[in-house]
């Protein structure tokens, strides 16, 4: 036991190996116990975070555990500085790789869950795959830089070169990157999803596809509308699918010669007709003013559904009942007509209207024909 090998006695070597074995076994048992208890806890909860944590922790490599045990055991030996430095760097590199493996498994578990919950949405799955690719690239790039720095490599120049190269690439493909990040914004913020009916400026249609660069809509006319993701997020967008109720405002125009007593009966009549409809919440009906061709009554009500066909059925029934009730009441709808009134007026010694110039009678001037009703 007192014999010396590489500056350490046999007893010291056995003690170091025993400590390394004990530490490795302890870490392995700790991993198994932690995975078992976390799995039991994850089965009782609805959140997916604990499931992802279990998946990541279960990815702990035995080789990393062994390396950590050997590193701890090496501390009980008298080793040359170079060997001690190598053991320290090996342990750090193993720890960094294990951390990267945890992150990679957690990311993969999240993506798998994301795919399963959106099996019928391939566009969102594609965008999620892009997010996973970018996250993995960043993860392993950071790991590589940390490993090189731990091994004594000067990474300052490398990082500066990567920064300059990244700026050059970003400037060259800024439009593509803009659409890519806009796609990620659509995936994460969810202003719309596939199947939603949206209005973008003067264009409207149903969302069919959300890709990395473009979003495609199927218009009411049947053609496909293609928008770049960046331009789409800059536009004013209306999501009609998320409408819970529809506000309707319309105007009823009646003729100017309608008596006042009949005008007073029109708002209660409108209220009665609207409130008699199903799935409708009446708001108001008022005589709103006198326009050039007619007397206007404004009506406002809510349809308690976003179904456009249901709204059109209700509005149709309102108009038909209104026509019947106005016929019974003797009220006429206003037509877009125009009347010309000629007034007797004097211009100097000429009196327009009776055909006299001074005291000398003359034939009346010819008047232009009245314009036809339009």
mmCIF file of C-alpha atoms in Angstrom:
data_model
loop_
_atom_site.group_PDB
_atom_site.id
_atom_site.type_symbol
_atom_site.label_atom_id
_atom_site.label_comp_id
_atom_site.label_asym_id
_atom_site.label_seq_id
_atom_site.Cartn_x
_atom_site.Cartn_y
_atom_site.Cartn_z
ATOM 1 C CA UNK A 1 0.000 0.000 0.000
ATOM 2 C CA UNK A 2 2.952 2.266 0.566
ATOM 3 C CA UNK A 3 4.494 1.623 -2.818
ATOM 4 C CA UNK A 4 4.580 4.794 -4.943
ATOM 5 C CA UNK A 5 3.280 4.971 -8.513
ATOM 6 C CA UNK A 6 3.386 8.304 -10.334
ATOM 7 C CA UNK A 7 4.040 10.225 -7.140
ATOM 8 C CA UNK A 8 1.128 8.610 -5.284
ATOM 9 C CA UNK A 9 0.961 5.561 -3.075
ATOM 10 C CA UNK A 10 -1.226 2.581 -3.887
ATOM 11 C CA UNK A 11 -3.483 3.553 -0.986
ATOM 12 C CA UNK A 12 -3.922 7.053 -2.449
ATOM 13 C CA UNK A 13 -4.790 5.592 -5.847
ATOM 14 C CA UNK A 14 -7.342 3.201 -4.365
ATOM 15 C CA UNK A 15 -8.835 5.968 -2.258
ATOM 16 C CA UNK A 16 -9.132 8.236 -5.311
ATOM 17 C CA UNK A 17 -10.773 5.498 -7.398
ATOM 18 C CA UNK A 18 -13.110 4.648 -4.538
ATOM 19 C CA UNK A 19 -14.153 8.289 -4.208
ATOM 20 C CA UNK A 20 -14.609 8.567 -7.990
ATOM 21 C CA UNK A 21 -16.764 5.427 -8.030
ATOM 22 C CA UNK A 22 -18.803 6.636 -5.069
ATOM 23 C CA UNK A 23 -19.412 10.043 -6.622
ATOM 24 C CA UNK A 24 -20.396 8.498 -9.960
ATOM 25 C CA UNK A 25 -22.801 6.078 -8.271
ATOM 26 C CA UNK A 26 -24.272 8.881 -6.164
ATOM 27 C CA UNK A 27 -24.839 11.063 -9.233
ATOM 28 C CA UNK A 28 -26.418 8.179 -11.142
ATOM 29 C CA UNK A 29 -28.742 7.274 -8.253
ATOM 30 C CA UNK A 30 -29.629 10.955 -7.825
ATOM 31 C CA UNK A 31 -30.530 11.163 -11.489
ATOM 32 C CA UNK A 32 -32.753 8.060 -11.332
ATOM 33 C CA UNK A 33 -34.537 9.221 -8.186
ATOM 34 C CA UNK A 34 -35.066 12.708 -9.567
ATOM 35 C CA UNK A 35 -36.467 11.367 -12.851
ATOM 36 C CA UNK A 36 -38.787 8.974 -11.001
ATOM 37 C CA UNK A 37 -40.228 11.615 -8.668
ATOM 38 C CA UNK A 38 -40.550 14.237 -11.385
ATOM 39 C CA UNK A 39 -42.323 11.734 -13.646
ATOM 40 C CA UNK A 40 -44.835 10.980 -10.894
ATOM 41 C CA UNK A 41 -45.349 14.701 -10.347
ATOM 42 C CA UNK A 42 -45.753 15.367 -14.079
ATOM 43 C CA UNK A 43 -48.463 12.723 -14.298
ATOM 44 C CA UNK A 44 -50.589 14.668 -11.795
ATOM 45 C CA UNK A 45 -50.298 18.068 -13.460
ATOM 46 C CA UNK A 46 -51.651 19.487 -16.714
ATOM 47 C CA UNK A 47 -48.697 21.705 -17.552
ATOM 48 C CA UNK A 48 -46.120 20.441 -20.015
ATOM 49 C CA UNK A 49 -43.141 22.153 -18.377
ATOM 50 C CA UNK A 50 -42.547 19.342 -15.882
ATOM 51 C CA UNK A 51 -42.760 16.755 -18.669
ATOM 52 C CA UNK A 52 -40.136 18.694 -20.616
ATOM 53 C CA UNK A 53 -37.936 18.865 -17.483
ATOM 54 C CA UNK A 54 -38.200 15.089 -17.008
ATOM 55 C CA UNK A 55 -37.275 14.506 -20.653
ATOM 56 C CA UNK A 56 -34.252 16.782 -20.350
ATOM 57 C CA UNK A 57 -33.025 15.279 -17.073
ATOM 58 C CA UNK A 58 -33.427 11.764 -18.427
ATOM 59 C CA UNK A 59 -30.887 12.668 -21.087
ATOM 60 C CA UNK A 60 -28.019 12.785 -18.593
ATOM 61 C CA UNK A 61 -25.149 10.756 -20.064
ATOM 62 C CA UNK A 62 -23.382 8.059 -18.026
ATOM 63 C CA UNK A 63 -20.052 9.090 -19.548
ATOM 64 C CA UNK A 64 -20.473 12.590 -18.162
ATOM 65 C CA UNK A 65 -21.251 11.134 -14.736
ATOM 66 C CA UNK A 66 -18.085 9.002 -14.895
ATOM 67 C CA UNK A 67 -15.977 12.002 -15.934
ATOM 68 C CA UNK A 68 -17.323 14.028 -13.015
ATOM 69 C CA UNK A 69 -16.548 11.171 -10.616
ATOM 70 C CA UNK A 70 -12.985 10.877 -11.915
ATOM 71 C CA UNK A 71 -12.516 14.630 -11.605
ATOM 72 C CA UNK A 72 -13.568 14.568 -7.956
ATOM 73 C CA UNK A 73 -11.322 11.567 -7.286
ATOM 74 C CA UNK A 74 -8.352 13.307 -8.948
ATOM 75 C CA UNK A 75 -8.464 15.986 -6.286
ATOM 76 C CA UNK A 76 -7.204 13.427 -3.742
ATOM 77 C CA UNK A 77 -4.071 12.718 -5.772
ATOM 78 C CA UNK A 78 -0.830 14.596 -6.157
ATOM 79 C CA UNK A 79 -0.823 15.188 -9.908
ATOM 80 C CA UNK A 80 1.379 17.382 -12.089
ATOM 81 C CA UNK A 81 -0.072 20.821 -12.924
ATOM 82 C CA UNK A 82 -0.565 19.858 -16.562
ATOM 83 C CA UNK A 83 -2.598 16.783 -15.589
ATOM 84 C CA UNK A 84 -4.655 18.791 -13.107
ATOM 85 C CA UNK A 85 -5.367 21.402 -15.798
ATOM 86 C CA UNK A 86 -6.389 18.681 -18.240
ATOM 87 C CA UNK A 87 -8.742 17.089 -15.681
ATOM 88 C CA UNK A 88 -10.337 20.453 -14.894
ATOM 89 C CA UNK A 89 -10.862 21.319 -18.544
ATOM 90 C CA UNK A 90 -12.235 17.855 -19.292
ATOM 91 C CA UNK A 91 -14.771 18.200 -16.477
ATOM 92 C CA UNK A 92 -15.818 21.670 -17.648
ATOM 93 C CA UNK A 93 -16.188 20.541 -21.258
ATOM 94 C CA UNK A 94 -18.211 17.515 -20.156
ATOM 95 C CA UNK A 95 -20.442 19.749 -18.051
ATOM 96 C CA UNK A 96 -20.991 22.184 -20.946
ATOM 97 C CA UNK A 97 -21.818 19.366 -23.347
ATOM 98 C CA UNK A 98 -24.242 17.877 -20.858
ATOM 99 C CA UNK A 99 -25.941 21.270 -20.423
ATOM 100 C CA UNK A 100 -26.265 21.551 -24.204
ATOM 101 C CA UNK A 101 -27.731 18.048 -24.358
ATOM 102 C CA UNK A 102 -30.291 18.985 -21.694
ATOM 103 C CA UNK A 103 -31.264 22.043 -23.678
ATOM 104 C CA UNK A 104 -31.485 20.096 -26.925
ATOM 105 C CA UNK A 105 -33.714 17.403 -25.403
ATOM 106 C CA UNK A 106 -35.955 20.021 -23.785
ATOM 107 C CA UNK A 107 -36.315 21.798 -27.120
ATOM 108 C CA UNK A 108 -37.079 18.542 -28.897
ATOM 109 C CA UNK A 109 -39.713 17.605 -26.296
ATOM 110 C CA UNK A 110 -41.377 20.996 -26.722
ATOM 111 C CA UNK A 111 -41.414 20.673 -30.504
ATOM 112 C CA UNK A 112 -42.887 17.160 -30.337
ATOM 113 C CA UNK A 113 -45.668 18.392 -28.084
ATOM 114 C CA UNK A 114 -46.224 21.352 -30.387
ATOM 115 C CA UNK A 115 -46.514 19.104 -33.443
ATOM 116 C CA UNK A 116 -48.951 16.746 -31.726
ATOM 117 C CA UNK A 117 -51.266 19.570 -30.682
ATOM 118 C CA UNK A 118 -51.229 21.060 -34.201
ATOM 119 C CA UNK A 119 -51.299 17.990 -36.377
ATOM 120 C CA UNK A 120 -53.835 19.644 -38.695
ATOM 121 C CA UNK A 121 -51.865 22.861 -39.037
ATOM 122 C CA UNK A 122 -48.786 22.128 -41.169
ATOM 123 C CA UNK A 123 -47.947 25.790 -41.662
ATOM 124 C CA UNK A 124 -47.585 26.463 -37.941
ATOM 125 C CA UNK A 125 -45.619 23.241 -37.567
ATOM 126 C CA UNK A 126 -43.263 24.458 -40.297
ATOM 127 C CA UNK A 127 -42.752 27.765 -38.507
ATOM 128 C CA UNK A 128 -42.141 25.927 -35.249
ATOM 129 C CA UNK A 129 -39.511 23.820 -37.003
ATOM 130 C CA UNK A 130 -37.788 27.053 -38.054
ATOM 131 C CA UNK A 131 -37.818 28.225 -34.444
ATOM 132 C CA UNK A 132 -36.308 24.913 -33.351
ATOM 133 C CA UNK A 133 -33.593 25.112 -35.991
ATOM 134 C CA UNK A 134 -32.600 28.637 -34.973
ATOM 135 C CA UNK A 135 -32.622 27.736 -31.281
ATOM 136 C CA UNK A 136 -30.437 24.659 -31.856
ATOM 137 C CA UNK A 137 -28.015 26.668 -33.968
ATOM 138 C CA UNK A 138 -27.657 29.301 -31.266
ATOM 139 C CA UNK A 139 -27.312 26.645 -28.536
ATOM 140 C CA UNK A 140 -24.517 24.681 -30.196
ATOM 141 C CA UNK A 141 -22.749 27.827 -31.394
ATOM 142 C CA UNK A 142 -22.596 29.162 -27.857
ATOM 143 C CA UNK A 143 -21.417 25.747 -26.634
ATOM 144 C CA UNK A 144 -18.632 25.658 -29.219
ATOM 145 C CA UNK A 145 -17.430 29.134 -28.273
ATOM 146 C CA UNK A 146 -17.452 28.275 -24.552
ATOM 147 C CA UNK A 147 -15.552 25.033 -25.142
ATOM 148 C CA UNK A 148 -12.922 26.814 -27.248
ATOM 149 C CA UNK A 149 -12.557 29.510 -24.601
ATOM 150 C CA UNK A 150 -12.151 26.840 -21.903
ATOM 151 C CA UNK A 151 -9.441 25.140 -23.969
ATOM 152 C CA UNK A 152 -7.471 28.350 -24.041
ATOM 153 C CA UNK A 153 -8.328 29.481 -27.568
ATOM 154 C CA UNK A 154 -8.651 33.248 -28.002
ATOM 155 C CA UNK A 155 -12.205 33.566 -29.317
ATOM 156 C CA UNK A 156 -12.275 37.380 -29.433
ATOM 157 C CA UNK A 157 -11.150 37.483 -33.051
ATOM 158 C CA UNK A 158 -13.491 34.631 -33.922
ATOM 159 C CA UNK A 159 -16.466 36.370 -32.333
ATOM 160 C CA UNK A 160 -15.595 39.634 -34.098
ATOM 161 C CA UNK A 161 -15.340 37.808 -37.419
ATOM 162 C CA UNK A 162 -18.675 36.112 -36.820
ATOM 163 C CA UNK A 163 -20.219 39.466 -35.951
ATOM 164 C CA UNK A 164 -18.953 41.142 -39.120
ATOM 165 C CA UNK A 165 -19.973 38.170 -41.236
ATOM 166 C CA UNK A 166 -23.382 38.090 -39.578
ATOM 167 C CA UNK A 167 -23.925 41.782 -40.351
ATOM 168 C CA UNK A 168 -22.965 41.245 -43.994
ATOM 169 C CA UNK A 169 -25.294 38.260 -44.322
ATOM 170 C CA UNK A 170 -28.102 40.109 -42.563
ATOM 171 C CA UNK A 171 -27.802 43.073 -44.946
ATOM 172 C CA UNK A 172 -27.774 40.750 -47.951
ATOM 173 C CA UNK A 173 -30.898 38.834 -46.901
ATOM 174 C CA UNK A 174 -32.688 41.449 -44.811
ATOM 175 C CA UNK A 175 -35.975 41.007 -46.688
ATOM 176 C CA UNK A 176 -35.913 37.252 -46.166
ATOM 177 C CA UNK A 177 -35.000 37.660 -42.506
ATOM 178 C CA UNK A 178 -37.761 40.239 -42.092
ATOM 179 C CA UNK A 179 -40.334 37.793 -43.440
ATOM 180 C CA UNK A 180 -38.859 34.995 -41.316
ATOM 181 C CA UNK A 181 -39.151 36.951 -38.061
ATOM 182 C CA UNK A 182 -42.590 38.172 -39.120
ATOM 183 C CA UNK A 183 -43.569 34.511 -39.511
ATOM 184 C CA UNK A 184 -42.336 33.818 -35.994
ATOM 185 C CA UNK A 185 -44.355 36.797 -34.747
ATOM 186 C CA UNK A 186 -47.485 35.375 -36.391
ATOM 187 C CA UNK A 187 -46.838 31.969 -34.807
ATOM 188 C CA UNK A 188 -46.219 33.339 -31.321
ATOM 189 C CA UNK A 189 -48.636 36.293 -31.218
ATOM 190 C CA UNK A 190 -51.443 34.534 -33.191
ATOM 191 C CA UNK A 191 -53.232 37.515 -34.803
ATOM 192 C CA UNK A 192 -54.855 34.861 -37.005
ATOM 193 C CA UNK A 193 -54.643 31.121 -37.655
ATOM 194 C CA UNK A 194 -55.389 28.934 -40.648
ATOM 195 C CA UNK A 195 -59.119 28.975 -41.376
ATOM 196 C CA UNK A 196 -59.722 32.543 -40.137
ATOM 197 C CA UNK A 197 -61.478 34.996 -42.457
ATOM 198 C CA UNK A 198 -59.487 38.234 -42.452
ATOM 199 C CA UNK A 199 -59.557 41.595 -44.234
ATOM 200 C CA UNK A 200 -56.218 43.184 -45.173
ATOM 201 C CA UNK A 201 -56.698 46.726 -46.458
ATOM 202 C CA UNK A 202 -59.083 46.199 -49.415
ATOM 203 C CA UNK A 203 -58.411 42.452 -49.745
ATOM 204 C CA UNK A 204 -60.337 39.758 -47.901
ATOM 205 C CA UNK A 205 -60.260 35.998 -47.773
ATOM 206 C CA UNK A 206 -59.720 32.842 -45.713
ATOM 207 C CA UNK A 207 -56.210 32.033 -44.459
ATOM 208 C CA UNK A 208 -54.948 28.874 -46.152
ATOM 209 C CA UNK A 209 -51.244 28.807 -45.407
ATOM 210 C CA UNK A 210 -48.757 30.552 -43.106
ATOM 211 C CA UNK A 211 -45.203 29.884 -44.261
ATOM 212 C CA UNK A 212 -41.733 31.156 -43.469
ATOM 213 C CA UNK A 213 -41.939 33.935 -46.069
ATOM 214 C CA UNK A 214 -45.533 34.289 -47.250
ATOM 215 C CA UNK A 215 -49.108 33.962 -46.038
ATOM 216 C CA UNK A 216 -51.765 32.881 -48.541
ATOM 217 C CA UNK A 217 -55.459 33.695 -48.543
ATOM 218 C CA UNK A 218 -58.331 32.285 -50.618
ATOM 219 C CA UNK A 219 -60.515 35.211 -51.680
ATOM 220 C CA UNK A 220 -64.286 35.157 -52.103
ATOM 221 C CA UNK A 221 -63.776 35.145 -55.868
ATOM 222 C CA UNK A 222 -61.761 31.930 -55.667
ATOM 223 C CA UNK A 223 -58.308 33.289 -56.488
ATOM 224 C CA UNK A 224 -55.354 32.983 -54.117
ATOM 225 C CA UNK A 225 -53.920 36.116 -52.517
ATOM 226 C CA UNK A 226 -50.248 35.987 -51.470
ATOM 227 C CA UNK A 227 -48.811 38.423 -48.911
ATOM 228 C CA UNK A 228 -45.278 38.620 -47.591
ATOM 229 C CA UNK A 229 -45.323 38.169 -43.824
ATOM 230 C CA UNK A 230 -43.556 41.473 -43.148
ATOM 231 C CA UNK A 231 -46.028 43.454 -45.285
ATOM 232 C CA UNK A 232 -48.934 41.615 -43.704
ATOM 233 C CA UNK A 233 -47.945 42.620 -40.165
ATOM 234 C CA UNK A 234 -47.536 46.257 -41.263
ATOM 235 C CA UNK A 235 -51.105 46.367 -42.629
ATOM 236 C CA UNK A 236 -54.352 47.073 -40.807
ATOM 237 C CA UNK A 237 -55.908 43.648 -40.372
ATOM 238 C CA UNK A 238 -59.464 42.694 -39.420
ATOM 239 C CA UNK A 239 -60.084 39.166 -38.169
ATOM 240 C CA UNK A 240 -63.758 38.541 -38.863
ATOM 241 C CA UNK A 241 -63.682 34.977 -37.502
ATOM 242 C CA UNK A 242 -63.101 36.263 -33.977
ATOM 243 C CA UNK A 243 -66.192 38.474 -34.121
ATOM 244 C CA UNK A 244 -68.607 37.367 -31.381
ATOM 245 C CA UNK A 245 -71.510 39.659 -32.380
ATOM 246 C CA UNK A 246 -72.266 41.993 -35.275
ATOM 247 C CA UNK A 247 -73.406 45.632 -34.964
ATOM 248 C CA UNK A 248 -75.843 46.697 -37.690
ATOM 249 C CA UNK A 249 -76.767 50.285 -38.551
ATOM 250 C CA UNK A 250 -79.071 51.170 -41.449
ATOM 251 C CA UNK A 251 -81.146 54.142 -42.588
ATOM 252 C CA UNK A 252 -84.802 54.300 -43.660
ATOM 253 C CA UNK A 253 -85.684 57.236 -45.933
ATOM 254 C CA UNK A 254 -89.284 58.470 -46.290
ATOM 255 C CA UNK A 255 -90.786 61.141 -48.507
ATOM 256 C CA UNK A 256 -90.878 64.812 -47.469
ATOM 257 C CA UNK A 257 -94.654 65.062 -47.762
ATOM 258 C CA UNK A 258 -95.203 62.499 -44.979
ATOM 259 C CA UNK A 259 -97.404 64.023 -42.254
ATOM 260 C CA UNK A 260 -95.906 64.671 -38.831
ATOM 261 C CA UNK A 261 -98.283 62.322 -37.038
ATOM 262 C CA UNK A 262 -97.112 59.454 -39.238
ATOM 263 C CA UNK A 263 -93.453 60.441 -38.741
ATOM 264 C CA UNK A 264 -93.920 60.101 -34.972
ATOM 265 C CA UNK A 265 -95.200 56.543 -35.423
ATOM 266 C CA UNK A 266 -92.195 55.372 -37.434
ATOM 267 C CA UNK A 267 -89.572 54.965 -34.582
ATOM 268 C CA UNK A 268 -91.897 52.756 -32.446
ATOM 269 C CA UNK A 269 -92.745 50.791 -35.586
ATOM 270 C CA UNK A 270 -89.055 50.198 -36.344
ATOM 271 C CA UNK A 271 -88.451 49.187 -32.723
ATOM 272 C CA UNK A 272 -91.294 46.672 -32.868
ATOM 273 C CA UNK A 273 -90.080 45.094 -36.110
ATOM 274 C CA UNK A 274 -86.432 44.753 -34.997
ATOM 275 C CA UNK A 275 -87.155 43.422 -31.495
ATOM 276 C CA UNK A 276 -89.422 40.747 -32.962
ATOM 277 C CA UNK A 277 -86.439 39.073 -34.662
ATOM 278 C CA UNK A 278 -84.582 36.198 -32.997
ATOM 279 C CA UNK A 279 -80.951 36.548 -31.850
ATOM 280 C CA UNK A 280 -81.204 40.344 -32.006
ATOM 281 C CA UNK A 281 -80.513 43.003 -29.362
ATOM 282 C CA UNK A 282 -82.199 46.301 -30.246
ATOM 283 C CA UNK A 283 -80.247 49.493 -29.515
ATOM 284 C CA UNK A 284 -82.096 52.544 -30.932
ATOM 285 C CA UNK A 285 -84.311 54.000 -33.675
ATOM 286 C CA UNK A 286 -84.507 57.787 -34.216
ATOM 287 C CA UNK A 287 -85.529 60.448 -36.714
ATOM 288 C CA UNK A 288 -81.962 61.475 -37.558
ATOM 289 C CA UNK A 289 -82.479 64.436 -39.856
ATOM 290 C CA UNK A 290 -83.603 65.949 -43.142
ATOM 291 C CA UNK A 291 -81.408 65.183 -46.109
ATOM 292 C CA UNK A 292 -81.727 66.634 -49.617
ATOM 293 C CA UNK A 293 -83.990 63.915 -51.033
ATOM 294 C CA UNK A 294 -85.669 62.460 -47.918
ATOM 295 C CA UNK A 295 -86.383 62.364 -44.189
ATOM 296 C CA UNK A 296 -84.030 59.837 -42.582
ATOM 297 C CA UNK A 297 -84.554 57.443 -39.686
ATOM 298 C CA UNK A 298 -81.498 55.628 -38.245
ATOM 299 C CA UNK A 299 -81.788 52.139 -36.761
ATOM 300 C CA UNK A 300 -79.064 50.331 -34.792
ATOM 301 C CA UNK A 301 -79.200 46.785 -33.465
ATOM 302 C CA UNK A 302 -76.877 43.854 -32.654
ATOM 303 C CA UNK A 303 -76.974 40.372 -34.144
ATOM 304 C CA UNK A 304 -75.797 37.975 -31.426
ATOM 305 C CA UNK A 305 -73.799 35.846 -33.846
ATOM 306 C CA UNK A 306 -70.965 36.393 -36.293
ATOM 307 C CA UNK A 307 -72.708 34.348 -39.011
ATOM 308 C CA UNK A 308 -73.059 36.621 -42.041
ATOM 309 C CA UNK A 309 -75.832 34.551 -43.619
ATOM 310 C CA UNK A 310 -77.858 34.760 -40.396
ATOM 311 C CA UNK A 311 -77.421 38.543 -40.377
ATOM 312 C CA UNK A 312 -78.623 38.788 -43.999
ATOM 313 C CA UNK A 313 -81.699 36.657 -43.193
ATOM 314 C CA UNK A 314 -82.590 38.971 -40.304
ATOM 315 C CA UNK A 315 -82.039 42.150 -42.298
ATOM 316 C CA UNK A 316 -84.099 40.774 -45.184
ATOM 317 C CA UNK A 317 -87.007 40.004 -42.868
ATOM 318 C CA UNK A 318 -86.799 43.500 -41.370
ATOM 319 C CA UNK A 319 -87.015 45.125 -44.797
ATOM 320 C CA UNK A 320 -89.929 42.953 -45.918
ATOM 321 C CA UNK A 321 -91.939 43.601 -42.754
ATOM 322 C CA UNK A 322 -91.115 47.287 -43.003
ATOM 323 C CA UNK A 323 -92.506 47.467 -46.541
ATOM 324 C CA UNK A 324 -95.747 45.781 -45.427
ATOM 325 C CA UNK A 325 -96.191 48.044 -42.397
ATOM 326 C CA UNK A 326 -95.418 51.233 -44.345
ATOM 327 C CA UNK A 327 -98.037 50.219 -46.923
ATOM 328 C CA UNK A 328 -100.615 49.782 -44.145
ATOM 329 C CA UNK A 329 -99.614 53.105 -42.579
ATOM 330 C CA UNK A 330 -99.629 54.975 -45.870
ATOM 331 C CA UNK A 331 -95.981 56.023 -45.670
ATOM 332 C CA UNK A 332 -93.950 56.133 -48.871
ATOM 333 C CA UNK A 333 -90.250 55.430 -49.154
ATOM 334 C CA UNK A 334 -88.267 58.315 -50.582
ATOM 335 C CA UNK A 335 -87.053 58.140 -54.152
ATOM 336 C CA UNK A 336 -83.933 59.947 -55.405
ATOM 337 C CA UNK A 337 -85.947 62.798 -57.023
ATOM 338 C CA UNK A 338 -85.170 66.465 -57.685
ATOM 339 C CA UNK A 339 -87.596 69.396 -57.898
ATOM 340 C CA UNK A 340 -87.040 72.808 -59.633
ATOM 341 C CA UNK A 341 -88.879 75.809 -58.162
ATOM 342 C CA UNK A 342 -89.147 78.976 -60.416
ATOM 343 C CA UNK A 343 -89.757 82.176 -58.428
ATOM 344 C CA UNK A 344 -91.189 85.485 -59.847
ATOM 345 C CA UNK A 345 -88.331 87.982 -59.811
ATOM 346 C CA UNK A 346 -87.558 91.424 -61.358
ATOM 347 C CA UNK A 347 -84.365 92.065 -63.316
ATOM 348 C CA UNK A 348 -84.143 95.797 -64.154
ATOM 349 C CA UNK A 349 -87.321 96.685 -66.103
ATOM 350 C CA UNK A 350 -87.836 93.064 -67.098
ATOM 351 C CA UNK A 351 -90.150 91.103 -64.881
ATOM 352 C CA UNK A 352 -89.574 87.442 -65.365
ATOM 353 C CA UNK A 353 -92.672 85.415 -64.842
ATOM 354 C CA UNK A 354 -95.495 87.580 -66.308
ATOM 355 C CA UNK A 355 -93.965 88.622 -69.644
ATOM 356 C CA UNK A 356 -93.987 92.457 -69.068
ATOM 357 C CA UNK A 357 -91.238 94.914 -70.115
ATOM 358 C CA UNK A 358 -92.067 98.309 -68.581
ATOM 359 C CA UNK A 359 -95.747 98.963 -69.536
ATOM 360 C CA UNK A 360 -95.575 97.090 -72.851
ATOM 361 C CA UNK A 361 -97.009 93.577 -72.703
ATOM 362 C CA UNK A 362 -95.031 90.908 -74.410
ATOM 363 C CA UNK A 363 -95.072 87.176 -74.728
ATOM 364 C CA UNK A 364 -93.808 85.395 -71.643
ATOM 365 C CA UNK A 365 -90.222 84.152 -71.933
ATOM 366 C CA UNK A 366 -89.763 80.493 -72.600
ATOM 367 C CA UNK A 367 -88.783 78.543 -69.523
ATOM 368 C CA UNK A 368 -86.475 75.545 -69.702
ATOM 369 C CA UNK A 369 -88.247 72.198 -69.374
ATOM 370 C CA UNK A 370 -88.336 70.692 -65.891
ATOM 371 C CA UNK A 371 -85.721 67.967 -65.393
ATOM 372 C CA UNK A 372 -87.052 64.456 -65.426
ATOM 373 C CA UNK A 373 -87.068 62.496 -62.194
ATOM 374 C CA UNK A 374 -83.966 60.429 -61.722
#
